[in-house]
Tab-separated table of C-alpha atoms in Angstrom:
chain	number	residue	atom	x	y	z
A	182	MET	CA	-23.125	-51.678	-59.759
A	183	THR	CA	-19.942	-53.466	-60.697
A	184	GLU	CA	-17.640	-56.118	-59.304
A	185	SER	CA	-14.484	-54.348	-60.547
A	186	SER	CA	-12.576	-52.777	-57.650
A	187	GLU	CA	-11.507	-49.909	-59.899
A	188	TYR	CA	-15.132	-48.733	-59.987
A	189	LEU	CA	-15.913	-49.118	-56.304
A	190	PRO	CA	-16.054	-45.919	-54.238
A	191	GLU	CA	-12.783	-44.542	-52.955
A	192	VAL	CA	-14.051	-43.710	-49.453
A	193	VAL	CA	-14.529	-46.575	-46.994
A	194	TYR	CA	-16.543	-46.561	-43.754
A	195	ASN	CA	-16.945	-48.565	-40.571
A	196	ALA	CA	-20.320	-49.921	-39.453
A	197	GLU	CA	-21.247	-46.921	-37.283
A	198	GLN	CA	-20.399	-44.478	-40.057
A	199	VAL	CA	-22.531	-46.357	-42.582
A	200	ALA	CA	-25.435	-46.439	-40.124
A	201	ALA	CA	-25.064	-42.673	-39.698
A	202	LEU	CA	-25.152	-42.195	-43.473
A	203	ASP	CA	-28.293	-44.312	-43.652
A	204	ARG	CA	-30.008	-42.221	-40.947
A	205	ARG	CA	-28.901	-38.987	-42.583
A	206	PHE	CA	-30.278	-40.134	-45.933
A	207	ILE	CA	-33.703	-40.719	-44.373
A	208	GLU	CA	-33.847	-37.779	-41.966
A	209	THR	CA	-32.017	-34.993	-43.797
A	210	PHE	CA	-32.870	-35.837	-47.384
A	211	ASP	CA	-36.450	-36.900	-46.639
A	212	VAL	CA	-36.218	-40.390	-48.139
A	213	ASP	CA	-38.746	-42.913	-46.870
A	214	GLY	CA	-37.096	-45.884	-45.164
A	215	PHE	CA	-39.204	-48.419	-47.002
A	216	GLU	CA	-38.417	-46.738	-50.307
A	217	LEU	CA	-34.720	-47.117	-49.452
A	218	MET	CA	-35.273	-50.823	-48.794
A	219	GLN	CA	-36.932	-51.183	-52.174
A	220	ARG	CA	-34.028	-49.437	-53.882
A	221	ALA	CA	-31.602	-51.797	-52.154
A	222	ALA	CA	-33.637	-54.830	-53.202
A	223	ARG	CA	-33.801	-53.656	-56.815
A	224	ALA	CA	-30.051	-53.060	-56.886
A	225	ALA	CA	-29.339	-56.437	-55.306
A	226	TYR	CA	-31.672	-58.300	-57.634
A	227	ALA	CA	-30.196	-56.571	-60.695
A	228	GLU	CA	-26.725	-57.773	-59.689
A	229	LEU	CA	-28.000	-61.250	-58.852
A	230	ALA	CA	-29.760	-61.548	-62.212
A	231	HIS	CA	-26.615	-60.367	-63.975
A	232	ILE	CA	-24.502	-63.122	-62.440
A	233	TRP	CA	-27.129	-65.888	-62.473
A	234	ALA	CA	-28.936	-64.963	-65.660
A	235	MET	CA	-31.158	-68.047	-65.985
A	236	PRO	CA	-33.937	-68.264	-63.358
A	237	GLY	CA	-34.082	-71.479	-61.388
A	238	THR	CA	-34.752	-72.383	-57.773
A	239	MET	CA	-33.764	-69.894	-55.087
A	240	VAL	CA	-33.679	-70.190	-51.309
A	241	VAL	CA	-33.565	-66.900	-49.399
A	242	TYR	CA	-32.495	-67.003	-45.729
A	243	CYS	CA	-33.938	-64.000	-43.877
A	244	GLY	CA	-33.207	-62.672	-40.414
A	245	PRO	CA	-35.628	-60.540	-38.387
A	246	GLY	CA	-34.163	-57.090	-39.065
A	247	ASN	CA	-33.703	-54.774	-42.021
A	248	ASN	CA	-31.308	-57.166	-43.732
A	249	GLY	CA	-34.010	-59.808	-43.633
A	250	ALA	CA	-36.486	-57.272	-45.013
A	251	ASP	CA	-34.133	-56.605	-47.926
A	252	GLY	CA	-34.097	-60.342	-48.515
A	253	LEU	CA	-37.891	-60.525	-48.589
A	254	LEU	CA	-38.039	-57.782	-51.208
A	255	VAL	CA	-35.333	-59.514	-53.263
A	256	ALA	CA	-37.404	-62.688	-53.044
A	257	ASP	CA	-40.470	-60.795	-54.287
A	258	LEU	CA	-38.555	-59.452	-57.284
A	259	ALA	CA	-37.110	-62.885	-57.994
A	260	ARG	CA	-40.595	-64.445	-58.062
A	261	GLN	CA	-41.631	-61.827	-60.587
A	262	GLY	CA	-38.483	-62.622	-62.570
A	263	GLY	CA	-39.371	-66.286	-62.948
A	264	TRP	CA	-37.506	-67.855	-60.045
A	265	ALA	CA	-39.059	-70.549	-57.892
A	266	VAL	CA	-38.475	-68.907	-54.528
A	267	HIS	CA	-38.434	-70.417	-51.033
A	268	VAL	CA	-38.024	-67.972	-48.142
A	269	VAL	CA	-36.662	-69.402	-44.899
A	270	SER	CA	-37.081	-67.090	-41.903
A	271	LEU	CA	-35.100	-67.394	-38.699
A	272	ALA	CA	-37.677	-65.325	-36.845
A	273	GLY	CA	-41.405	-65.613	-36.428
A	274	THR	CA	-43.360	-63.324	-38.726
A	275	GLU	CA	-44.530	-61.367	-35.673
A	276	LYS	CA	-40.946	-60.179	-35.096
A	277	TYR	CA	-40.942	-58.131	-38.308
A	278	THR	CA	-41.834	-54.566	-37.338
A	279	GLY	CA	-41.853	-51.159	-39.009
A	280	ASP	CA	-40.439	-51.179	-42.540
A	281	ALA	CA	-39.522	-54.847	-42.177
A	282	ALA	CA	-43.203	-55.657	-41.589
A	283	LYS	CA	-44.049	-53.723	-44.767
A	284	ALA	CA	-41.538	-55.818	-46.681
A	285	LEU	CA	-43.094	-59.021	-45.328
A	286	SER	CA	-46.581	-57.832	-46.260
A	287	ARG	CA	-45.465	-56.903	-49.769
A	288	TYR	CA	-43.915	-60.330	-50.299
A	289	MET	CA	-46.902	-62.273	-48.951
A	290	GLU	CA	-49.509	-60.111	-50.726
A	291	ASN	CA	-47.797	-61.038	-53.991
A	292	GLY	CA	-48.221	-64.746	-53.275
A	293	GLY	CA	-45.019	-65.496	-51.406
A	294	THR	CA	-44.824	-67.879	-48.483
A	295	VAL	CA	-42.393	-68.085	-45.552
A	296	GLU	CA	-41.012	-71.303	-44.059
A	297	ALA	CA	-39.507	-71.693	-40.606
A	298	PHE	CA	-35.876	-72.788	-40.426
A	299	ASP	CA	-35.622	-76.546	-39.854
A	300	ASN	CA	-31.909	-77.101	-40.606
A	301	ARG	CA	-32.479	-79.049	-43.819
A	302	PRO	CA	-29.744	-79.123	-46.479
A	303	VAL	CA	-30.265	-76.540	-49.218
A	304	GLU	CA	-31.651	-77.846	-52.487
A	305	ALA	CA	-31.572	-74.994	-55.005
A	306	ASP	CA	-29.615	-73.340	-57.785
A	307	LEU	CA	-28.936	-70.256	-55.691
A	308	VAL	CA	-29.056	-69.347	-52.007
A	309	VAL	CA	-29.398	-65.734	-50.851
A	310	ASP	CA	-28.004	-64.654	-47.475
A	311	ALA	CA	-30.077	-61.914	-45.815
A	312	LEU	CA	-29.569	-63.026	-42.235
A	313	LEU	CA	-27.629	-60.524	-40.163
A	314	GLY	CA	-26.430	-57.414	-42.013
A	315	THR	CA	-23.881	-54.871	-40.820
A	316	GLY	CA	-24.775	-54.377	-37.167
A	317	LEU	CA	-23.406	-57.676	-35.848
A	318	ASN	CA	-21.117	-57.335	-32.796
A	319	ARG	CA	-21.174	-60.754	-31.109
A	320	ASP	CA	-20.582	-64.408	-31.945
A	321	VAL	CA	-23.174	-66.096	-34.130
A	322	GLU	CA	-24.876	-68.942	-32.277
A	323	GLY	CA	-27.872	-71.282	-32.400
A	324	ASP	CA	-30.067	-71.423	-35.487
A	325	PHE	CA	-28.179	-68.568	-37.143
A	326	ALA	CA	-24.925	-70.512	-36.883
A	327	ALA	CA	-26.661	-73.616	-38.224
A	328	ALA	CA	-28.158	-71.651	-41.131
A	329	ILE	CA	-24.769	-70.235	-42.032
A	330	GLU	CA	-23.287	-73.733	-42.043
A	331	ARG	CA	-26.093	-74.907	-44.356
A	332	ILE	CA	-25.399	-71.995	-46.709
A	333	ASN	CA	-21.687	-72.801	-46.759
A	334	GLN	CA	-22.374	-76.488	-47.353
A	335	ALA	CA	-24.494	-75.468	-50.309
A	336	GLY	CA	-21.679	-73.329	-51.662
A	337	ASP	CA	-19.214	-76.188	-51.251
A	338	ALA	CA	-21.595	-78.364	-53.268
A	339	GLY	CA	-21.573	-75.914	-56.175
A	340	ILE	CA	-24.742	-73.950	-55.389
A	341	GLY	CA	-24.351	-70.195	-55.913
A	342	VAL	CA	-24.262	-68.001	-52.792
A	343	PHE	CA	-25.256	-64.334	-52.921
A	344	ALA	CA	-25.124	-62.013	-49.888
A	345	VAL	CA	-27.236	-58.899	-49.374
A	346	ASP	CA	-25.211	-55.934	-48.008
A	347	ILE	CA	-22.534	-58.086	-46.304
A	348	ALA	CA	-21.828	-61.754	-45.770
A	349	SER	CA	-23.536	-62.671	-42.489
A	350	GLY	CA	-21.077	-63.203	-39.659
A	351	ILE	CA	-18.477	-60.703	-40.902
A	352	ASP	CA	-17.822	-57.624	-38.779
A	353	ALA	CA	-18.513	-54.675	-41.069
A	354	SER	CA	-15.825	-52.552	-39.396
A	355	THR	CA	-12.919	-54.992	-39.037
A	356	GLY	CA	-13.409	-58.075	-41.219
A	357	HIS	CA	-13.468	-60.269	-38.104
A	358	VAL	CA	-15.486	-63.503	-38.284
A	359	TRP	CA	-17.990	-63.704	-35.441
A	360	ALA	CA	-17.539	-67.472	-34.959
A	361	HIS	CA	-19.433	-68.354	-38.158
A	362	ALA	CA	-19.667	-66.456	-41.457
A	363	VAL	CA	-21.193	-67.032	-44.869
A	364	ARG	CA	-18.798	-67.592	-47.767
A	365	ALA	CA	-20.504	-65.770	-50.621
A	366	ASP	CA	-19.624	-65.805	-54.298
A	367	ALA	CA	-20.811	-62.212	-54.577
A	368	THR	CA	-22.217	-59.470	-52.364
A	369	ALA	CA	-24.326	-56.425	-53.203
A	370	THR	CA	-23.715	-53.587	-50.747
A	371	PHE	CA	-25.280	-50.156	-50.394
A	372	ILE	CA	-24.903	-46.508	-49.314
A	373	GLY	CA	-21.304	-46.800	-48.036
A	374	LEU	CA	-18.511	-49.261	-48.742
A	375	LYS	CA	-17.782	-51.203	-45.544
A	376	LEU	CA	-14.153	-51.644	-44.503
A	377	GLY	CA	-14.817	-55.096	-43.042
A	378	MET	CA	-15.728	-56.412	-46.493
A	379	LEU	CA	-12.316	-55.415	-47.830
A	380	THR	CA	-9.775	-56.386	-45.190
A	381	GLY	CA	-9.062	-59.293	-42.849
A	382	GLU	CA	-11.426	-62.204	-43.466
A	383	GLY	CA	-13.914	-60.015	-45.318
A	384	PRO	CA	-12.634	-60.495	-48.880
A	385	ALA	CA	-12.651	-64.287	-48.554
A	386	HIS	CA	-16.282	-64.262	-47.370
A	387	CYS	CA	-17.871	-61.483	-49.428
A	388	GLY	CA	-16.560	-62.551	-52.835
A	389	ASP	CA	-17.058	-60.153	-55.743
A	390	ILE	CA	-18.460	-56.888	-54.433
A	391	ALA	CA	-21.022	-54.734	-56.222
A	392	PHE	CA	-21.919	-51.315	-54.857
A	393	SER	CA	-24.937	-49.049	-55.252
A	394	ALA	CA	-25.386	-45.645	-53.642
A	395	LEU	CA	-29.163	-46.089	-54.050
A	396	ASP	CA	-29.408	-42.752	-55.853
A	397	ALA	CA	-27.974	-40.895	-52.876
A	398	PRO	CA	-26.947	-37.322	-53.720
A	399	ASP	CA	-23.297	-36.334	-53.393
A	400	ALA	CA	-24.351	-33.978	-50.609
A	401	LEU	CA	-25.103	-36.994	-48.399
A	402	TYR	CA	-21.392	-37.762	-48.119
A	403	ALA	CA	-20.106	-34.198	-47.772
A	404	ASP	CA	-18.141	-33.628	-44.561
A	405	GLN	CA	-19.112	-37.041	-43.183
A	406	PRO	CA	-16.491	-39.033	-41.248
A	407	TYR	CA	-14.946	-42.098	-42.872
A	408	THR	CA	-12.285	-44.628	-41.895
A	409	ALA	CA	-10.015	-45.099	-44.926
A	410	ARG	CA	-9.524	-44.313	-48.584
A	411	ARG	CA	-8.973	-46.935	-51.253
A	412	LEU	CA	-5.911	-46.764	-53.455
A	413	THR	CA	-6.801	-46.286	-57.108
A	414	HIS	CA	-5.074	-46.058	-60.466
A	415	ARG	CA	-6.134	-42.422	-60.684
A	416	ARG	CA	-3.962	-41.566	-57.690
A	417	LEU	CA	-1.055	-43.506	-59.163
A	418	ARG	CA	-1.284	-41.607	-62.451
A	419	LYS	CA	-1.315	-38.307	-60.598
A	420	ALA	CA	1.796	-39.185	-58.549
A	421	LEU	CA	3.910	-40.870	-61.253
A	422	ARG	CA	3.786	-38.561	-64.233
A	423	PRO	CA	5.993	-39.169	-67.300
A	424	ARG	CA	9.597	-38.159	-66.722
A	425	SER	CA	11.234	-35.108	-68.173
A	426	ARG	CA	13.347	-35.798	-71.257
A	427	ASN	CA	16.459	-34.341	-69.602
A	428	GLN	CA	16.433	-36.500	-66.457
A	429	HIS	CA	19.532	-38.490	-65.553
A	430	LYS	CA	20.143	-41.390	-63.177
A	431	GLY	CA	20.961	-39.096	-60.288
A	432	ASP	CA	17.491	-37.571	-60.492
A	433	ASN	CA	15.809	-40.939	-60.063
A	434	GLY	CA	17.086	-41.965	-56.665
A	435	HIS	CA	19.895	-44.102	-55.266
A	436	VAL	CA	18.536	-47.007	-53.209
A	437	LEU	CA	20.812	-48.888	-50.806
A	438	CYS	CA	19.593	-52.427	-50.022
A	439	VAL	CA	21.027	-53.975	-46.842
A	440	GLY	CA	20.553	-57.674	-46.076
A	441	GLY	CA	21.303	-61.028	-47.640
A	442	ASN	CA	23.209	-62.809	-44.872
A	443	ARG	CA	24.888	-66.137	-45.578
A	444	GLY	CA	22.415	-68.455	-47.339
A	445	MET	CA	19.827	-65.677	-47.821
A	446	GLY	CA	21.175	-63.702	-50.755
A	447	GLY	CA	18.032	-64.224	-52.829
A	448	SER	CA	15.957	-62.044	-50.490
A	449	ILE	CA	18.001	-58.894	-50.880
A	450	ARG	CA	18.545	-59.500	-54.590
A	451	MET	CA	14.758	-59.530	-55.136
A	452	THR	CA	14.457	-56.295	-53.133
A	453	ALA	CA	17.183	-54.675	-55.198
A	454	GLU	CA	15.822	-55.826	-58.550
A	455	ALA	CA	12.331	-54.652	-57.599
A	456	ALA	CA	13.827	-51.240	-56.816
A	457	LEU	CA	15.366	-51.168	-60.292
A	458	ARG	CA	12.148	-52.259	-61.995
A	459	ALA	CA	10.206	-49.628	-60.059
A	460	GLY	CA	12.419	-46.924	-61.545
A	461	ALA	CA	15.371	-46.247	-59.229
A	462	GLY	CA	18.308	-44.620	-61.010
A	463	LEU	CA	20.939	-46.466	-58.967
A	464	VAL	CA	20.724	-49.497	-56.685
A	465	SER	CA	23.520	-50.633	-54.378
A	466	VAL	CA	23.482	-53.831	-52.346
A	467	VAL	CA	25.331	-54.611	-49.116
A	468	CYS	CA	25.268	-58.355	-48.525
A	469	HIS	CA	27.352	-61.211	-47.187
A	470	GLY	CA	30.535	-61.829	-49.115
A	471	ASP	CA	29.255	-65.248	-50.207
A	472	HIS	CA	26.667	-63.625	-52.477
A	473	ALA	CA	28.139	-60.443	-53.956
A	474	GLY	CA	29.895	-61.996	-56.949
A	475	ALA	CA	27.007	-64.200	-58.015
A	476	MET	CA	24.541	-61.341	-57.583
A	477	SER	CA	26.585	-59.011	-59.768
A	478	GLN	CA	26.844	-61.640	-62.467
A	479	ALA	CA	23.139	-62.457	-62.394
A	480	ARG	CA	22.035	-58.812	-62.385
A	481	PRO	CA	24.972	-56.625	-63.519
A	482	GLU	CA	22.964	-53.421	-63.079
A	483	LEU	CA	23.280	-53.871	-59.289
A	484	MET	CA	26.321	-52.504	-57.477
A	485	CYS	CA	27.055	-55.237	-54.932
A	486	LEU	CA	29.428	-55.088	-51.983
A	487	GLY	CA	30.133	-58.155	-49.875
A	488	VAL	CA	31.078	-57.258	-46.302
A	489	ASP	CA	32.202	-58.952	-43.107
A	490	ALA	CA	30.895	-58.506	-39.566
A	491	GLN	CA	33.142	-55.502	-38.811
A	492	ALA	CA	32.628	-53.526	-42.029
A	493	SER	CA	31.650	-49.867	-42.136
A	494	ILE	CA	29.090	-48.902	-44.758
A	495	ALA	CA	29.140	-45.209	-43.882
A	496	SER	CA	30.236	-44.112	-47.361
A	497	LEU	CA	27.373	-46.009	-49.009
A	498	ILE	CA	24.878	-44.580	-46.545
A	499	ASP	CA	26.148	-41.079	-47.279
A	500	ALA	CA	25.803	-41.657	-51.037
A	501	CYS	CA	22.263	-43.078	-51.080
A	502	ASP	CA	18.872	-41.388	-50.950
A	503	VAL	CA	16.967	-44.174	-49.171
A	504	ILE	CA	17.817	-47.450	-47.421
A	505	ALA	CA	15.880	-50.728	-47.650
A	506	VAL	CA	16.911	-52.959	-44.743
A	507	GLY	CA	15.852	-56.376	-43.504
A	508	PRO	CA	15.325	-58.987	-46.237
A	509	GLY	CA	17.661	-61.885	-45.441
A	510	LEU	CA	19.425	-59.820	-42.745
A	511	GLY	CA	19.489	-62.591	-40.148
A	512	SER	CA	20.187	-62.199	-36.452
A	513	ASP	CA	23.930	-62.763	-35.893
A	514	ASP	CA	26.843	-60.366	-35.286
A	515	TRP	CA	27.057	-59.606	-39.023
A	516	ALA	CA	23.422	-58.524	-39.009
A	517	ASP	CA	23.832	-56.595	-35.758
A	518	ASN	CA	26.655	-54.464	-37.191
A	519	LEU	CA	24.638	-53.465	-40.270
A	520	TRP	CA	21.424	-52.942	-38.321
A	521	ARG	CA	23.038	-50.454	-35.951
A	522	GLN	CA	24.612	-48.457	-38.766
A	523	VAL	CA	21.330	-48.224	-40.633
A	524	MET	CA	19.376	-47.275	-37.514
A	525	ALA	CA	21.828	-44.451	-36.822
A	526	ALA	CA	21.551	-43.111	-40.382
A	527	ASP	CA	19.774	-39.854	-41.096
A	528	LYS	CA	18.214	-41.217	-44.277
A	529	PRO	CA	14.711	-42.445	-45.112
A	530	ARG	CA	14.474	-46.169	-44.446
A	531	VAL	CA	12.128	-48.984	-45.405
A	532	VAL	CA	12.278	-51.528	-42.590
A	533	ASP	CA	11.194	-55.116	-43.260
A	534	ALA	CA	11.604	-58.760	-42.258
A	535	ASP	CA	14.515	-59.465	-39.858
A	536	ALA	CA	15.001	-55.731	-39.278
A	537	LEU	CA	11.436	-55.543	-37.930
A	538	ASN	CA	12.132	-58.371	-35.506
A	539	ARG	CA	15.205	-56.487	-34.250
A	540	LEU	CA	13.099	-53.358	-33.880
A	541	ALA	CA	10.602	-55.311	-31.797
A	542	ARG	CA	13.435	-56.304	-29.442
A	543	GLU	CA	14.895	-52.792	-29.332
A	544	PRO	CA	11.992	-50.360	-29.860
A	545	GLN	CA	12.700	-46.839	-31.025
A	546	GLN	CA	10.832	-44.111	-32.856
A	547	SER	CA	11.506	-42.262	-36.096
A	548	ASP	CA	9.468	-40.097	-38.443
A	549	ASN	CA	11.832	-41.002	-41.270
A	550	TRP	CA	10.961	-44.619	-41.950
A	551	ILE	CA	8.335	-46.969	-43.323
A	552	LEU	CA	7.627	-50.212	-41.458
A	553	THR	CA	6.196	-53.085	-43.545
A	554	PRO	CA	5.201	-55.965	-41.241
A	555	HIS	CA	2.970	-58.930	-41.915
A	556	PRO	CA	0.564	-59.746	-39.037
A	557	GLY	CA	3.057	-61.964	-37.199
A	558	GLU	CA	5.738	-59.271	-37.252
A	559	ALA	CA	3.151	-56.647	-36.308
A	560	GLY	CA	2.189	-58.742	-33.301
A	561	ARG	CA	5.798	-58.812	-32.117
A	562	LEU	CA	6.160	-55.054	-32.640
A	563	LEU	CA	2.960	-54.342	-30.694
A	564	GLU	CA	3.351	-57.184	-28.187
A	565	TRP	CA	-0.034	-58.498	-29.290
A	566	PRO	CA	-1.016	-62.069	-30.114
A	567	THR	CA	-1.171	-62.461	-33.889
A	568	PRO	CA	-4.924	-63.314	-33.819
A	569	ASP	CA	-5.565	-59.917	-32.204
A	570	VAL	CA	-3.734	-58.212	-35.064
A	571	LEU	CA	-5.830	-60.140	-37.571
A	572	ASP	CA	-9.084	-59.256	-35.817
A	573	HIS	CA	-8.262	-55.564	-35.274
A	574	ARG	CA	-6.250	-54.554	-38.300
A	575	VAL	CA	-7.126	-50.851	-38.211
A	576	ASP	CA	-6.208	-50.549	-34.533
A	577	ALA	CA	-3.026	-52.521	-35.197
A	578	VAL	CA	-1.721	-50.396	-38.062
A	579	ARG	CA	-2.553	-47.185	-36.221
A	580	GLY	CA	-0.901	-48.594	-33.108
A	581	LEU	CA	2.277	-49.309	-35.085
A	582	ARG	CA	2.461	-45.742	-36.319
A	583	SER	CA	1.749	-44.343	-32.867
A	584	ARG	CA	4.378	-46.499	-31.199
A	585	TYR	CA	7.158	-46.314	-33.776
A	586	GLY	CA	6.433	-43.169	-35.805
A	587	GLY	CA	6.771	-42.710	-39.540
A	588	VAL	CA	4.489	-44.715	-41.822
A	589	ALA	CA	3.188	-48.217	-41.103
A	590	VAL	CA	2.081	-50.830	-43.644
A	591	LEU	CA	0.131	-53.833	-42.376
A	592	LYS	CA	0.318	-56.448	-45.101
A	593	GLY	CA	-2.279	-59.124	-45.838
A	594	ALA	CA	-5.680	-59.288	-47.501
A	595	GLY	CA	-6.744	-55.660	-47.708
A	596	SER	CA	-3.357	-54.167	-46.806
A	597	LEU	CA	-3.601	-51.015	-44.684
A	598	ILE	CA	-1.200	-48.073	-44.728
A	599	ALA	CA	-1.222	-45.568	-41.854
A	600	THR	CA	0.339	-42.222	-42.747
A	601	PRO	CA	0.321	-39.043	-40.654
A	602	GLU	CA	-2.557	-37.716	-42.767
A	603	GLU	CA	-4.641	-40.700	-43.853
A	604	LEU	CA	-5.411	-44.391	-43.552
A	605	TRP	CA	-5.153	-46.063	-46.968
A	606	LEU	CA	-6.592	-49.408	-48.038
A	607	CYS	CA	-5.422	-51.595	-50.930
A	608	THR	CA	-8.181	-53.797	-52.340
A	609	ASP	CA	-6.008	-55.325	-55.074
A	610	GLY	CA	-3.741	-58.390	-54.852
A	611	ASN	CA	-4.556	-62.088	-54.732
A	612	PRO	CA	-3.882	-65.295	-52.724
A	613	GLY	CA	-1.226	-66.391	-55.227
A	614	MET	CA	0.995	-63.726	-53.687
A	615	ALA	CA	1.103	-65.655	-50.408
A	616	VAL	CA	4.565	-67.057	-51.128
A	617	GLY	CA	8.021	-66.381	-49.740
A	618	GLY	CA	9.763	-63.381	-51.233
A	619	MET	CA	6.726	-61.267	-52.152
A	620	GLY	CA	7.403	-58.959	-49.214
A	621	ASP	CA	11.008	-58.517	-50.348
A	622	LEU	CA	9.715	-57.164	-53.663
A	623	LEU	CA	7.368	-54.780	-51.880
A	624	THR	CA	10.252	-53.370	-49.841
A	625	GLY	CA	12.179	-52.637	-53.027
A	626	VAL	CA	9.233	-50.996	-54.777
A	627	ILE	CA	8.484	-48.727	-51.809
A	628	ALA	CA	12.152	-47.759	-51.400
A	629	SER	CA	12.402	-47.012	-55.109
A	630	LEU	CA	9.408	-44.669	-55.049
A	631	ALA	CA	10.762	-42.898	-51.969
A	632	GLY	CA	14.104	-42.485	-53.736
A	633	GLN	CA	12.340	-40.944	-56.720
A	634	GLY	CA	11.022	-38.147	-54.564
A	635	LEU	CA	7.635	-39.307	-53.266
A	636	ASN	CA	7.029	-38.532	-49.613
A	637	LEU	CA	7.034	-41.569	-47.328
A	638	GLY	CA	3.245	-41.826	-47.140
A	639	ALA	CA	2.858	-41.733	-50.909
A	640	ALA	CA	5.788	-44.101	-51.458
A	641	ALA	CA	4.340	-46.646	-49.025
A	642	SER	CA	0.730	-46.501	-50.196
A	643	LEU	CA	1.465	-46.402	-53.921
A	644	GLY	CA	4.194	-49.007	-53.529
A	645	VAL	CA	1.633	-51.360	-51.992
A	646	TYR	CA	-0.754	-50.585	-54.843
A	647	VAL	CA	1.832	-51.148	-57.616
A	648	HIS	CA	2.929	-54.417	-55.991
A	649	ALA	CA	-0.670	-55.649	-55.693
A	650	ARG	CA	-1.607	-54.693	-59.245
A	651	ALA	CA	1.545	-56.368	-60.543
A	652	GLY	CA	0.595	-59.519	-58.652
A	653	ASP	CA	-2.857	-59.499	-60.203
A	654	ALA	CA	-1.415	-58.984	-63.679
A	655	ALA	CA	1.049	-61.836	-63.234
A	656	ALA	CA	-1.637	-64.153	-61.859
A	657	GLY	CA	-3.864	-63.276	-64.799
A	658	GLU	CA	-1.339	-64.711	-67.223
A	659	ALA	CA	-1.234	-68.257	-65.861
A	660	GLY	CA	-3.195	-68.456	-62.611
A	661	GLN	CA	-2.487	-67.903	-58.935
A	662	ARG	CA	-0.989	-71.261	-57.986
A	663	GLY	CA	2.703	-71.390	-58.802
A	664	LEU	CA	3.125	-67.601	-58.863
A	665	VAL	CA	6.631	-66.593	-57.732
A	666	PRO	CA	7.972	-63.128	-56.915
A	667	SER	CA	10.139	-62.799	-60.003
A	668	ASP	CA	6.999	-63.211	-62.137
A	669	LEU	CA	6.039	-59.675	-61.071
A	670	PHE	CA	9.036	-57.766	-62.393
A	671	ALA	CA	7.658	-56.950	-65.836
A	672	ALA	CA	4.310	-55.877	-64.404
A	673	ILE	CA	5.959	-53.691	-61.751
A	674	ARG	CA	7.689	-51.826	-64.565
A	675	ARG	CA	4.353	-51.437	-66.362
A	676	PHE	CA	2.484	-50.072	-63.372
A	677	VAL	CA	5.139	-47.493	-62.435
A	678	ASN	CA	4.590	-46.059	-65.903
A	679	PRO	CA	0.830	-45.420	-65.614
A	680	GLY	CA	0.823	-42.475	-67.983
A	681	ARG	CA	2.897	-44.035	-70.746
A	682	PRO	CA	1.566	-43.433	-74.278
């Protein structure tokens, strides 16, 4: 088990798929259900003891089902490990049946006791959440809601919070919060990696994630359905191999960046510079005449053309390999002229920001573009309220691709990329990247990779991954607060050279 995302499994499942894996493990591979519970408890306790190495006082909140049974077995191991353990059950002991009843008997036979929930504040060094598990599909209410609030109050007061399998209250398939959810410092999860832990609200509630397959054989996972695949450095290395020694700038893609209306030149400049740093051989910029001179002086490697509201950019479109459109585009006649020329172009396009809002007003389809909305823009494109996008991110990103064609990127915590072949998930990135201009960089990175010959699905997914890893590297130097987009440029260059000596 490890908290490093690079060592988490690549394949990601929804709640039903994980439940099917669990049943298959027991029925097809002849593993006793109680033995599986004990394996889960041992794996969870090993991770817990690694993070909180000095035994102290522990409170374990247990629900009535299998998640609660896992908690009872963790409590039993913790008692043996020197912890002073208090188990709080939100169900009468008579409600534990089957393997859960065995777990209760094991705990009590070894001298453990169970207290009923009475809504007292937590007084402990560590609180363990084993309340609800992965099967939750309705709002948390009553004593369970009160228990979750007590756990979160404890966390706010500096007490450690550890979740077993998933933070209670998080939807294992979507990352939706069912009214109340535990905010854990760390979570130990088993058998299959749950998508809801890694996207939407899941990452903020599950904390550092440790995974154990519980000694499942590889054959358990063969030919089993899954929801998404995680982006990894291994895939990046395979796609971006070292360049041939005889390559020239024309081999490395010509990116045309269109945007930067009056007063918004910084947006398209960041897109263009990100395209350069991601390896494009040539980058041209079409922007408002107010910005072209200053942009060329600040970054002389860019070929900048300032245009008016009647200008034709046909020659630049003909000369480029890919177009990045939208950052700082605006919504006036100047923007309308450029938008229509780009939409009529038979070139791959990366569509972002103001261009997405225009697309929402004038929907059309293409298989030759990548759309990169944040949840608000996605809501306008789908005609959904933004909260619905946040609560149903998989449905949203697939809906974008179905409605508009091409490849769709839904940005945010646990960015999702829907390609014709696969749904990809990025588990890297950090809250410091929630600042204006980060999306402009992403547009440039994706366009650059498309210009260098990657297909649109690979350019979008690996562009998201490079951008996220660069954000993590930049945040690691000085922290997340105060991170600005230009801090990422050096790291972008590093991550698009994954196989450098």
